[in-house]
mmCIF file of C-alpha atoms in Angstrom:
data_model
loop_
_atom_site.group_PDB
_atom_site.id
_atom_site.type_symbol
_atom_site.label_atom_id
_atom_site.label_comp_id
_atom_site.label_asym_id
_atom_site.label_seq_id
_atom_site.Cartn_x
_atom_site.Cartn_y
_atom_site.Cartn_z
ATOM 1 C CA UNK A 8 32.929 -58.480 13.787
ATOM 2 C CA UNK A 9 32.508 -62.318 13.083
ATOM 3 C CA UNK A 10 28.986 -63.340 14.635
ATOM 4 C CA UNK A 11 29.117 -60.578 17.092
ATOM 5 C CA UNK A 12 32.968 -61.213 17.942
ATOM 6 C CA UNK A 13 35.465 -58.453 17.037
ATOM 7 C CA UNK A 14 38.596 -60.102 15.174
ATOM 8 C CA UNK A 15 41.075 -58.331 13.952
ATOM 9 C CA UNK A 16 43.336 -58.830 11.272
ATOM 10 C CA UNK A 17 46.314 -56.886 8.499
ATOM 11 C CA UNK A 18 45.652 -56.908 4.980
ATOM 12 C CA UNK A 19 47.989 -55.429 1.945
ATOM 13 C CA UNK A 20 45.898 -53.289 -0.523
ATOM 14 C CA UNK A 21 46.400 -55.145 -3.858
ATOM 15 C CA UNK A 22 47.905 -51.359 -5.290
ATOM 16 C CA UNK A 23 51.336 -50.884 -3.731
ATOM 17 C CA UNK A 24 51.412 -47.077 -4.942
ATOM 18 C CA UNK A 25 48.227 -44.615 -5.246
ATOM 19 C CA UNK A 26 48.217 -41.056 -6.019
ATOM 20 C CA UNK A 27 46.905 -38.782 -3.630
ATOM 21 C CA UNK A 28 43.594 -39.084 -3.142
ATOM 22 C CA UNK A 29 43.457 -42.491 -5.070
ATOM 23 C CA UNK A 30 41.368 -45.818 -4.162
ATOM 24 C CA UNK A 31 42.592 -49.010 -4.496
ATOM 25 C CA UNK A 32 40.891 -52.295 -3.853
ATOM 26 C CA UNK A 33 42.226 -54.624 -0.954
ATOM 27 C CA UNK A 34 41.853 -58.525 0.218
ATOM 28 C CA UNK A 35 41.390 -59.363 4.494
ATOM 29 C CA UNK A 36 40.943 -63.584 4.675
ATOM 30 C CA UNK A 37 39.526 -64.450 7.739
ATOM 31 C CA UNK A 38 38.495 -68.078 8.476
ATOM 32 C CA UNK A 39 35.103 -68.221 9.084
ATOM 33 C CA UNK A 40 32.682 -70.943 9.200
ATOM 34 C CA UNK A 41 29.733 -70.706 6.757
ATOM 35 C CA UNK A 42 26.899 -69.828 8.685
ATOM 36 C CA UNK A 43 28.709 -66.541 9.934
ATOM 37 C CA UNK A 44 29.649 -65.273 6.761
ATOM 38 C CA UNK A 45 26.638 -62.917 6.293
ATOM 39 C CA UNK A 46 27.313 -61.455 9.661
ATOM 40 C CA UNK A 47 30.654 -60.386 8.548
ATOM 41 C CA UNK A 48 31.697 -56.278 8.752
ATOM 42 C CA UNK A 49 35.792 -54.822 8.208
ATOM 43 C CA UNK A 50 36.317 -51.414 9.008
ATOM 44 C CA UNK A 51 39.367 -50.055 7.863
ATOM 45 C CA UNK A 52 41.137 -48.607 11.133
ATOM 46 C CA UNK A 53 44.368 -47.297 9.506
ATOM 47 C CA UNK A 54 47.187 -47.765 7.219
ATOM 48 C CA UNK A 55 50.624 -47.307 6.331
ATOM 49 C CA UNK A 56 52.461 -44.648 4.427
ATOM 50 C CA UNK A 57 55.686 -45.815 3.376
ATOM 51 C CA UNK A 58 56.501 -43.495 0.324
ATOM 52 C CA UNK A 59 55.101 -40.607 -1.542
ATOM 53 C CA UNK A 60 54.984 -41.674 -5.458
ATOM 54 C CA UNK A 61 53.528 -40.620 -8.878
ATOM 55 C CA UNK A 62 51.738 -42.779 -10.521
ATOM 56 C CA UNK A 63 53.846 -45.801 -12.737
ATOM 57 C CA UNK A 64 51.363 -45.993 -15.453
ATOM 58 C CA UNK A 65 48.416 -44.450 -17.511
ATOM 59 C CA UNK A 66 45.434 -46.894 -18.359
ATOM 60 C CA UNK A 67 42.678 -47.427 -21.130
ATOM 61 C CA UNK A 68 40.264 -50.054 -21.731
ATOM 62 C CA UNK A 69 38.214 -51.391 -24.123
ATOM 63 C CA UNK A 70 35.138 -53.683 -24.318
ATOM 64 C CA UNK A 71 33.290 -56.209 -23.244
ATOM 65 C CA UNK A 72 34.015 -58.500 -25.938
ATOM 66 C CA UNK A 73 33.841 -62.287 -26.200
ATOM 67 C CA UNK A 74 35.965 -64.653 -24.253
ATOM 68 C CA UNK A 75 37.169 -67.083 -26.996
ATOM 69 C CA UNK A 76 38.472 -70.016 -25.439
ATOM 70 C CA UNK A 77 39.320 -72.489 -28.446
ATOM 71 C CA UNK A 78 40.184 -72.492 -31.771
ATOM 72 C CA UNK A 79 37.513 -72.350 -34.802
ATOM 73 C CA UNK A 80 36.123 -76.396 -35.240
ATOM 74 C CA UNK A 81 38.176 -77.929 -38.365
ATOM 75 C CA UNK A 82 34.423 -78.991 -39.583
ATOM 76 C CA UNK A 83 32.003 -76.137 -38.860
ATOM 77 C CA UNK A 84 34.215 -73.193 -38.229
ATOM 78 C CA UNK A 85 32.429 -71.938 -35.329
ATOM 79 C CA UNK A 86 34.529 -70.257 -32.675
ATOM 80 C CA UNK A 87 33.950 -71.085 -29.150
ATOM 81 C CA UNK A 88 33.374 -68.754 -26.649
ATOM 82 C CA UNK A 89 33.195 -68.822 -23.007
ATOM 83 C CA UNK A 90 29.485 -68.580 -20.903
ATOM 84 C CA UNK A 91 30.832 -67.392 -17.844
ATOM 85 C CA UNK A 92 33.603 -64.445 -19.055
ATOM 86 C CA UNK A 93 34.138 -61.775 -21.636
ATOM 87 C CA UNK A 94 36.750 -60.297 -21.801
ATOM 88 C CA UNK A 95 38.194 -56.259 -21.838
ATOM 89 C CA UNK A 96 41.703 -55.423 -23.438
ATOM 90 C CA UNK A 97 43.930 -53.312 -22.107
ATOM 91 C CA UNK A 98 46.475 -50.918 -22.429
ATOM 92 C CA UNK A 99 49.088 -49.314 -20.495
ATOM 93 C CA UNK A 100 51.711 -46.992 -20.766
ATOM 94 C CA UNK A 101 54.599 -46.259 -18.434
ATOM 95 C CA UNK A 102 54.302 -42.986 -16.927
ATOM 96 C CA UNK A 103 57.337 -43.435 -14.166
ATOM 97 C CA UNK A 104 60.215 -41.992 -15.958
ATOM 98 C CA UNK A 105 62.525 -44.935 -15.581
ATOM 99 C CA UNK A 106 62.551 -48.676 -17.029
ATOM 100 C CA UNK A 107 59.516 -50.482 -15.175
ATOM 101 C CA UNK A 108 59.785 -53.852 -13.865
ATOM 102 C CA UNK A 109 58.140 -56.731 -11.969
ATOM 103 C CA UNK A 110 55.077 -55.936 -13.253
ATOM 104 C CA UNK A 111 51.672 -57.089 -12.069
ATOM 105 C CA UNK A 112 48.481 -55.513 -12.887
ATOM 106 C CA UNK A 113 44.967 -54.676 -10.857
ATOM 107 C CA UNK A 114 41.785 -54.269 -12.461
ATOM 108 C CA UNK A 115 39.272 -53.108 -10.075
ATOM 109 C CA UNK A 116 35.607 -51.828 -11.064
ATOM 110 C CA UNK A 117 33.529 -49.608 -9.398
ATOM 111 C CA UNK A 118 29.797 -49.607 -9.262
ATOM 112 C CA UNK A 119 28.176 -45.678 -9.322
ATOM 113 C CA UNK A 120 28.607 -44.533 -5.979
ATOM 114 C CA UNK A 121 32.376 -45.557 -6.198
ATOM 115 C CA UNK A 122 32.005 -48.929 -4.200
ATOM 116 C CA UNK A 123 34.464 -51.501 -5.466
ATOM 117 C CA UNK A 124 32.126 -53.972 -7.824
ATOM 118 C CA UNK A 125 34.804 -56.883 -8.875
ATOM 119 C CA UNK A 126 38.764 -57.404 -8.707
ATOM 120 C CA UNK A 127 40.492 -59.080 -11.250
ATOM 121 C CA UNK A 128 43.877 -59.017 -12.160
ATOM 122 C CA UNK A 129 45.584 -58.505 -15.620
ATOM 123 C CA UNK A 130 46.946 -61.158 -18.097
ATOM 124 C CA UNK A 131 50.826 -61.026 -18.754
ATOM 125 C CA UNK A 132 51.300 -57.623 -19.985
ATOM 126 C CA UNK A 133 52.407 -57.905 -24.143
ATOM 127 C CA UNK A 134 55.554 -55.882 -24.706
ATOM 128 C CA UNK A 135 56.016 -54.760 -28.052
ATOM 129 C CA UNK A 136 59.023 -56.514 -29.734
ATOM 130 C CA UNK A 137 59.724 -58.795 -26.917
ATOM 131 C CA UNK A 138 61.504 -61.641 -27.044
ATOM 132 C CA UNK A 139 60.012 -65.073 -25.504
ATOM 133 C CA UNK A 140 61.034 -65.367 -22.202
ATOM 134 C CA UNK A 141 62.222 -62.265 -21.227
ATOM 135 C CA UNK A 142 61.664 -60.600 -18.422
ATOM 136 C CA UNK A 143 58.416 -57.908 -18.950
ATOM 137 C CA UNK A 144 59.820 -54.293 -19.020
ATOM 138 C CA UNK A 145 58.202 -51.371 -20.069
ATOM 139 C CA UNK A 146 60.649 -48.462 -21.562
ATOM 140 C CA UNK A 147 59.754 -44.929 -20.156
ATOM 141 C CA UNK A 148 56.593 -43.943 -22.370
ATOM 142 C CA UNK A 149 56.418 -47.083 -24.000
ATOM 143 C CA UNK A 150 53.094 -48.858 -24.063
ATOM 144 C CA UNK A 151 51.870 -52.994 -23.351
ATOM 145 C CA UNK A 152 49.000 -54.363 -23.846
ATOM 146 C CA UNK A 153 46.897 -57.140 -21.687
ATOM 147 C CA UNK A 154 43.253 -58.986 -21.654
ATOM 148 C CA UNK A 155 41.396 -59.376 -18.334
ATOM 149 C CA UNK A 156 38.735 -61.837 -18.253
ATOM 150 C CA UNK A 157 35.319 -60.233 -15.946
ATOM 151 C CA UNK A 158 32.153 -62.460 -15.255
ATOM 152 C CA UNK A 159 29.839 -62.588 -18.183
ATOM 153 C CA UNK A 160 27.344 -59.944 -18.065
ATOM 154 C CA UNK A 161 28.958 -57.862 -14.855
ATOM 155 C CA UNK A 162 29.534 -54.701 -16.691
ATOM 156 C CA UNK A 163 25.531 -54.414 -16.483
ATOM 157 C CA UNK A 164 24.360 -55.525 -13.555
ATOM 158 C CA UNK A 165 26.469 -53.083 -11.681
ATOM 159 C CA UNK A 166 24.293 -50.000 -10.339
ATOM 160 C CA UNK A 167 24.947 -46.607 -11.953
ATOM 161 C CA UNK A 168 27.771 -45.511 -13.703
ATOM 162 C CA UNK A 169 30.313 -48.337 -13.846
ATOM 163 C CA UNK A 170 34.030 -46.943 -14.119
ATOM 164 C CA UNK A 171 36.971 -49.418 -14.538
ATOM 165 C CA UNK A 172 40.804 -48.384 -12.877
ATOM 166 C CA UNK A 173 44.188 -49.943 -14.069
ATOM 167 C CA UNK A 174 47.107 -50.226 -11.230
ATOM 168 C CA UNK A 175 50.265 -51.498 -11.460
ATOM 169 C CA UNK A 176 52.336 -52.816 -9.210
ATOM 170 C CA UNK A 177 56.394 -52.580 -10.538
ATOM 171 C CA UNK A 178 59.892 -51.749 -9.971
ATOM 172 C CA UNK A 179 61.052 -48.771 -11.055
ATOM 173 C CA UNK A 180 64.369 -49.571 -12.194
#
């Protein structure tokens, strides 16, 4: 409902492919003028099931650590770092069985009653022994590596346990 009004609307889940049982994070835009936005409320009413899948790849993370967003000064050799991000690496490994593809990455993190906290999505995944400018593939088992940048300080504020999830979004090939 939008200031008492119901409006309807689709939205994609930013996952195309979760294992049974999974959770993935999704967007709905709906225009709305400012001084409605706190009466906002989405229910989820349904969804589609187009395929049954395994999962395309296994995740680990590491961090918080600091966003550095220059190079060292020539004078003083102090690093910059950013005052609004940090930053977690991660890694991923294709579990699919075939050459992955197209692929984009979802970070989503989850406060601890398993309500979605933040979205974010993944740098350019790093392919070991790429060459520049070709297309990212990941080799059955083979592992990438990628940075996402998370607001400074989120990882504790969030209530509880906080517990970050890696999709991917690919073409199994």
């Amino acid at each position: 409902t939008i200031g008492g009004r119901v409006s309807t609307g689709e939205a994609s889940a930013l996952v195309d492919v979760l294992p049974r049982g999974g959770v993935a994070p999704f967007r709905a835009v709906f225009p709305l003028p400012g001084d409605l936005v706190s009466d906002l409320e989405v229910a989820v009413l349904g969804f589609d099931v187009t395929a049954e899948s395994a999962p395309l790849g296994a995740f680990s993370f590491a961090g918080p650590y600091p966003f550095q967003i220059g190079p060292p000064d020539p004078k003083t050799k102090v690093i910059p770092y950013s005052k609004i991000l940090e930053q977690l690496h991660g890694r991923m490994t294709n579990t699919s069985g075939g050459v992955l593809a197209n692929i984009e990455l979802v970070v989503a993190i989850y406060d601890g009653d398993g309500n979605v906290a933040w979205v974010g999505f993944g740098s350019d995944l790093h392919v070991p022994f790429e060459e520049p400018g070709d297309a990212k593939k990941l080799e059955p088992g083979e592992t990438g590596t990628f940075i996402v940048g998370v607001p400074l300080g989120l990882l504790s504020s969030i209530p509880g346990h906080a517990t970050v999830f890696g999709f991917v979004n690919g073409l199994v090939e």
